[in-house]
Amino acid sequence: MERYAVIGQPIGHSRSPAIHARFARQTGQDLSYEALEVPGAELQARLAWLHQQGFSGLNVTLPHKQAVAGLCLSVSARAQQAGAVNTLLRADGGWIGDNTDGEGLMADLVRLGIGIQDRRVLVLGAGGAVRGILAPLLALRPACLAVSNRNPWKPEALAEAFKLHGPVLPRTHLALKGEVYDLVINATSAGHSGAMPRLPGGLLAAGGDAYDLSYGPAHAPFAAWAALQAASRVEDGLGMLVEQAAAAFELWRGVRPQTTAVVAALRRQVQTGTDADEVVPGHQAPRRSHVELPPQD
Ligand code: ATR
């Protein structure tokens, strides 16, 4: 049985084992997928060890997405652009890095029927997550794409870095006063501390949409803001989470899983607070850190 895993720290709350167990069952693939806690200081050694153990592929989550990029034999153009890797494919002598986050967002927007073309799009935040989504958003030809951040130099740096893909309008949150957008995408990590960037009123056009890369409790502040703006729809990032996993699964296994039922099941788990470690009947249970990793000196 081929083995896969997600590595990160902390990893206890990762939904990836449950998602991939569902994908495996749905597509009839015989594989195992586990969650492994890997501290930053041991990243390089653990990657080499997991390769040696014969793992076929890995997902990478916080806080290692940037560091792993520098430890790969090579990385895809989109991972290079994002400066981050979330998927590793096994190759002779090491790992090849890719990044499916942008593809995951695009697939989720399609699934939800949220259009980009000819719409005024605002992205809140200018961190690592934004680097992964700007190129695919620009490829869909929005009427304009603004990136707004607390710290003003980051949007300017992003506008420069992505100028070959299309124009990015650099903004600070306060400088958005008087501007109107059809879609606001929250890519800040503010929700994880229960916060929401301070924004001027009137940002969202009538009929405008609000999409959050966060989900669960971290989605609440943005959801509250969007409700106050009378957004026509407010979506969280659970769909993107499942779609980026589906893209990784396809890279590894050559088959793209259906995502709608998996998103619905995950949503039930998140809403009811069920543990992520769900046993899917008739299939290999997702496992967590059962691999005895070698001691580090
Ligand atoms: P990620 O990988 O999730 O993008 P990151 O690279 O640390 O994480 O970026 C976090 C983003 O959320 C940044 O744009 C950050 O703004 P600053 O660059 O000004 O720090 C934004 N952010 C985090 N907490 C915030 C808060 N309380 N209010 C507004 N923006 C916040």
Short mmCIF file of N, CA and C in Angstrom, two decimals, residues 40-109:
data_model
loop_
_atom_site.label_atom_id
_atom_site.label_comp_id
_atom_site.label_asym_id
_atom_site.label_seq_id
_atom_site.Cartn_x
_atom_site.Cartn_y
_atom_site.Cartn_z
N GLY A 40 10.39 22.41 12.99
CA GLY A 40 11.18 23.09 11.95
C GLY A 40 12.64 22.67 11.95
N ALA A 41 13.22 22.49 13.13
CA ALA A 41 14.65 22.19 13.22
C ALA A 41 14.96 20.83 12.60
N GLU A 42 13.94 19.97 12.50
CA GLU A 42 14.17 18.61 12.00
C GLU A 42 13.64 18.42 10.58
N LEU A 43 13.22 19.50 9.96
CA LEU A 43 12.51 19.38 8.68
C LEU A 43 13.34 18.65 7.62
N GLN A 44 14.56 19.08 7.43
CA GLN A 44 15.39 18.51 6.37
C GLN A 44 15.64 17.00 6.62
N ALA A 45 15.99 16.68 7.85
CA ALA A 45 16.28 15.27 8.17
C ALA A 45 15.03 14.41 8.02
N ARG A 46 13.89 14.94 8.44
CA ARG A 46 12.64 14.16 8.37
C ARG A 46 12.19 13.95 6.92
N LEU A 47 12.41 14.96 6.10
CA LEU A 47 12.06 14.80 4.68
C LEU A 47 12.89 13.69 4.06
N ALA A 48 14.18 13.68 4.38
CA ALA A 48 15.06 12.64 3.84
C ALA A 48 14.63 11.27 4.35
N TRP A 49 14.26 11.22 5.62
CA TRP A 49 13.87 9.95 6.23
C TRP A 49 12.55 9.43 5.64
N LEU A 50 11.60 10.32 5.44
CA LEU A 50 10.31 9.90 4.86
C LEU A 50 10.51 9.39 3.43
N HIS A 51 11.45 10.00 2.72
CA HIS A 51 11.78 9.53 1.37
C HIS A 51 12.38 8.12 1.46
N GLN A 52 13.29 7.97 2.39
CA GLN A 52 13.96 6.68 2.58
C GLN A 52 12.95 5.59 2.98
N GLN A 53 11.95 5.98 3.75
CA GLN A 53 10.92 5.03 4.17
C GLN A 53 9.98 4.64 3.03
N GLY A 54 10.08 5.33 1.92
CA GLY A 54 9.28 4.95 0.76
C GLY A 54 7.97 5.69 0.60
N PHE A 55 7.77 6.79 1.35
CA PHE A 55 6.53 7.56 1.18
C PHE A 55 6.42 8.03 -0.27
N SER A 56 5.21 7.99 -0.82
CA SER A 56 5.00 8.33 -2.23
C SER A 56 4.73 9.81 -2.43
N GLY A 57 4.20 10.47 -1.41
CA GLY A 57 3.89 11.90 -1.54
C GLY A 57 3.60 12.48 -0.18
N LEU A 58 3.76 13.78 -0.06
CA LEU A 58 3.49 14.47 1.21
C LEU A 58 2.74 15.76 0.95
N ASN A 59 1.92 16.14 1.91
CA ASN A 59 1.40 17.51 1.96
C ASN A 59 2.18 18.25 3.03
N VAL A 60 2.30 19.54 2.84
CA VAL A 60 3.05 20.37 3.77
C VAL A 60 2.13 21.48 4.26
N THR A 61 2.08 21.64 5.57
CA THR A 61 1.25 22.73 6.09
C THR A 61 2.08 23.59 7.04
N LEU A 62 1.42 24.54 7.69
CA LEU A 62 2.12 25.52 8.52
C LEU A 62 2.98 24.84 9.57
N PRO A 63 4.14 25.31 9.87
CA PRO A 63 4.75 26.55 9.34
C PRO A 63 5.82 26.27 8.27
N HIS A 64 5.71 25.13 7.57
CA HIS A 64 6.84 24.67 6.74
C HIS A 64 6.71 24.99 5.25
N LYS A 65 5.62 25.62 4.82
CA LYS A 65 5.39 25.75 3.37
C LYS A 65 6.52 26.48 2.65
N GLN A 66 7.06 27.51 3.30
CA GLN A 66 8.15 28.25 2.66
C GLN A 66 9.47 27.48 2.75
N ALA A 67 9.77 26.96 3.92
CA ALA A 67 11.07 26.30 4.13
C ALA A 67 11.23 25.08 3.24
N VAL A 68 10.14 24.33 3.03
CA VAL A 68 10.23 23.11 2.21
C VAL A 68 10.62 23.44 0.78
N ALA A 69 10.21 24.60 0.30
CA ALA A 69 10.53 24.98 -1.09
C ALA A 69 12.04 24.94 -1.32
N GLY A 70 12.81 25.30 -0.30
CA GLY A 70 14.27 25.30 -0.45
C GLY A 70 14.91 23.94 -0.26
N LEU A 71 14.10 22.93 0.04
CA LEU A 71 14.66 21.59 0.30
C LEU A 71 14.28 20.58 -0.78
N CYS A 72 13.68 21.10 -1.87
CA CYS A 72 13.23 20.20 -2.95
C CYS A 72 14.30 20.08 -4.04
N LEU A 73 14.25 18.97 -4.79
CA LEU A 73 15.13 18.83 -5.96
C LEU A 73 14.78 19.91 -6.98
N SER A 74 13.47 20.13 -7.15
CA SER A 74 12.99 21.21 -8.02
C SER A 74 11.57 21.56 -7.57
N VAL A 75 11.11 22.73 -7.99
CA VAL A 75 9.72 23.10 -7.68
C VAL A 75 9.02 23.56 -8.96
N SER A 76 7.70 23.39 -9.00
CA SER A 76 6.91 23.80 -10.17
C SER A 76 6.93 25.33 -10.30
N ALA A 77 6.55 25.81 -11.46
CA ALA A 77 6.53 27.27 -11.69
C ALA A 77 5.58 27.95 -10.70
N ARG A 78 4.43 27.30 -10.44
CA ARG A 78 3.46 27.96 -9.55
C ARG A 78 3.93 27.96 -8.10
N ALA A 79 4.68 26.92 -7.70
CA ALA A 79 5.22 26.92 -6.34
C ALA A 79 6.32 27.97 -6.22
N GLN A 80 7.09 28.09 -7.28
CA GLN A 80 8.15 29.11 -7.31
C GLN A 80 7.54 30.49 -7.13
N GLN A 81 6.45 30.72 -7.88
CA GLN A 81 5.77 32.00 -7.84
C GLN A 81 5.21 32.29 -6.44
N ALA A 82 4.62 31.26 -5.84
CA ALA A 82 4.02 31.43 -4.52
C ALA A 82 5.10 31.50 -3.43
N GLY A 83 6.31 31.03 -3.76
CA GLY A 83 7.36 30.99 -2.76
C GLY A 83 7.03 30.00 -1.66
N ALA A 84 6.18 29.02 -2.00
CA ALA A 84 5.70 28.07 -0.99
C ALA A 84 5.31 26.76 -1.67
N VAL A 85 5.44 25.68 -0.91
CA VAL A 85 5.12 24.34 -1.41
C VAL A 85 4.10 23.72 -0.47
N ASN A 86 3.02 23.14 -1.01
CA ASN A 86 2.08 22.43 -0.14
C ASN A 86 1.96 20.95 -0.51
N THR A 87 2.62 20.55 -1.61
CA THR A 87 2.53 19.16 -2.07
C THR A 87 3.90 18.69 -2.53
N LEU A 88 4.30 17.51 -2.10
CA LEU A 88 5.58 16.93 -2.52
C LEU A 88 5.33 15.64 -3.27
N LEU A 89 6.02 15.51 -4.39
CA LEU A 89 5.93 14.29 -5.18
C LEU A 89 7.28 13.58 -5.12
N ARG A 90 7.21 12.29 -4.96
CA ARG A 90 8.45 11.51 -4.85
C ARG A 90 9.19 11.47 -6.18
N ALA A 91 10.51 11.65 -6.13
CA ALA A 91 11.35 11.49 -7.31
C ALA A 91 12.60 10.73 -6.87
N ASP A 92 13.40 10.30 -7.83
CA ASP A 92 14.65 9.62 -7.48
C ASP A 92 15.52 10.56 -6.67
N GLY A 93 15.85 10.20 -5.46
CA GLY A 93 16.80 10.98 -4.67
C GLY A 93 16.22 12.16 -3.94
N GLY A 94 14.91 12.38 -3.98
CA GLY A 94 14.35 13.50 -3.23
C GLY A 94 12.92 13.81 -3.62
N TRP A 95 12.53 15.06 -3.36
CA TRP A 95 11.14 15.48 -3.52
C TRP A 95 11.03 16.60 -4.55
N ILE A 96 9.93 16.57 -5.30
CA ILE A 96 9.60 17.68 -6.20
C ILE A 96 8.45 18.45 -5.56
N GLY A 97 8.58 19.77 -5.50
CA GLY A 97 7.59 20.59 -4.81
C GLY A 97 6.57 21.20 -5.76
N ASP A 98 5.33 21.26 -5.30
CA ASP A 98 4.28 21.92 -6.09
C ASP A 98 3.39 22.69 -5.11
N ASN A 99 2.51 23.51 -5.65
CA ASN A 99 1.59 24.27 -4.80
C ASN A 99 0.21 24.25 -5.44
N THR A 100 -0.75 23.62 -4.75
CA THR A 100 -2.11 23.48 -5.30
C THR A 100 -3.09 24.46 -4.66
N ASP A 101 -2.59 25.40 -3.84
CA ASP A 101 -3.51 26.32 -3.14
C ASP A 101 -4.30 27.21 -4.11
N GLY A 102 -3.57 27.79 -5.09
CA GLY A 102 -4.26 28.67 -6.05
C GLY A 102 -5.27 27.90 -6.87
N GLU A 103 -4.87 26.71 -7.31
CA GLU A 103 -5.79 25.86 -8.08
C GLU A 103 -7.00 25.50 -7.22
N GLY A 104 -6.76 25.28 -5.92
CA GLY A 104 -7.85 24.94 -5.01
C GLY A 104 -8.86 26.07 -4.89
N LEU A 105 -8.36 27.29 -4.77
CA LEU A 105 -9.28 28.43 -4.69
C LEU A 105 -10.09 28.55 -5.98
N MET A 106 -9.39 28.45 -7.12
CA MET A 106 -10.10 28.60 -8.40
C MET A 106 -11.19 27.54 -8.55
N ALA A 107 -10.85 26.29 -8.20
CA ALA A 107 -11.82 25.20 -8.32
C ALA A 107 -13.02 25.45 -7.41
N ASP A 108 -12.76 26.00 -6.22
CA ASP A 108 -13.86 26.25 -5.29
C ASP A 108 -14.76 27.38 -5.81
N LEU A 109 -14.15 28.42 -6.37
CA LEU A 109 -14.95 29.52 -6.91
C LEU A 109 -15.83 29.00 -8.05
#
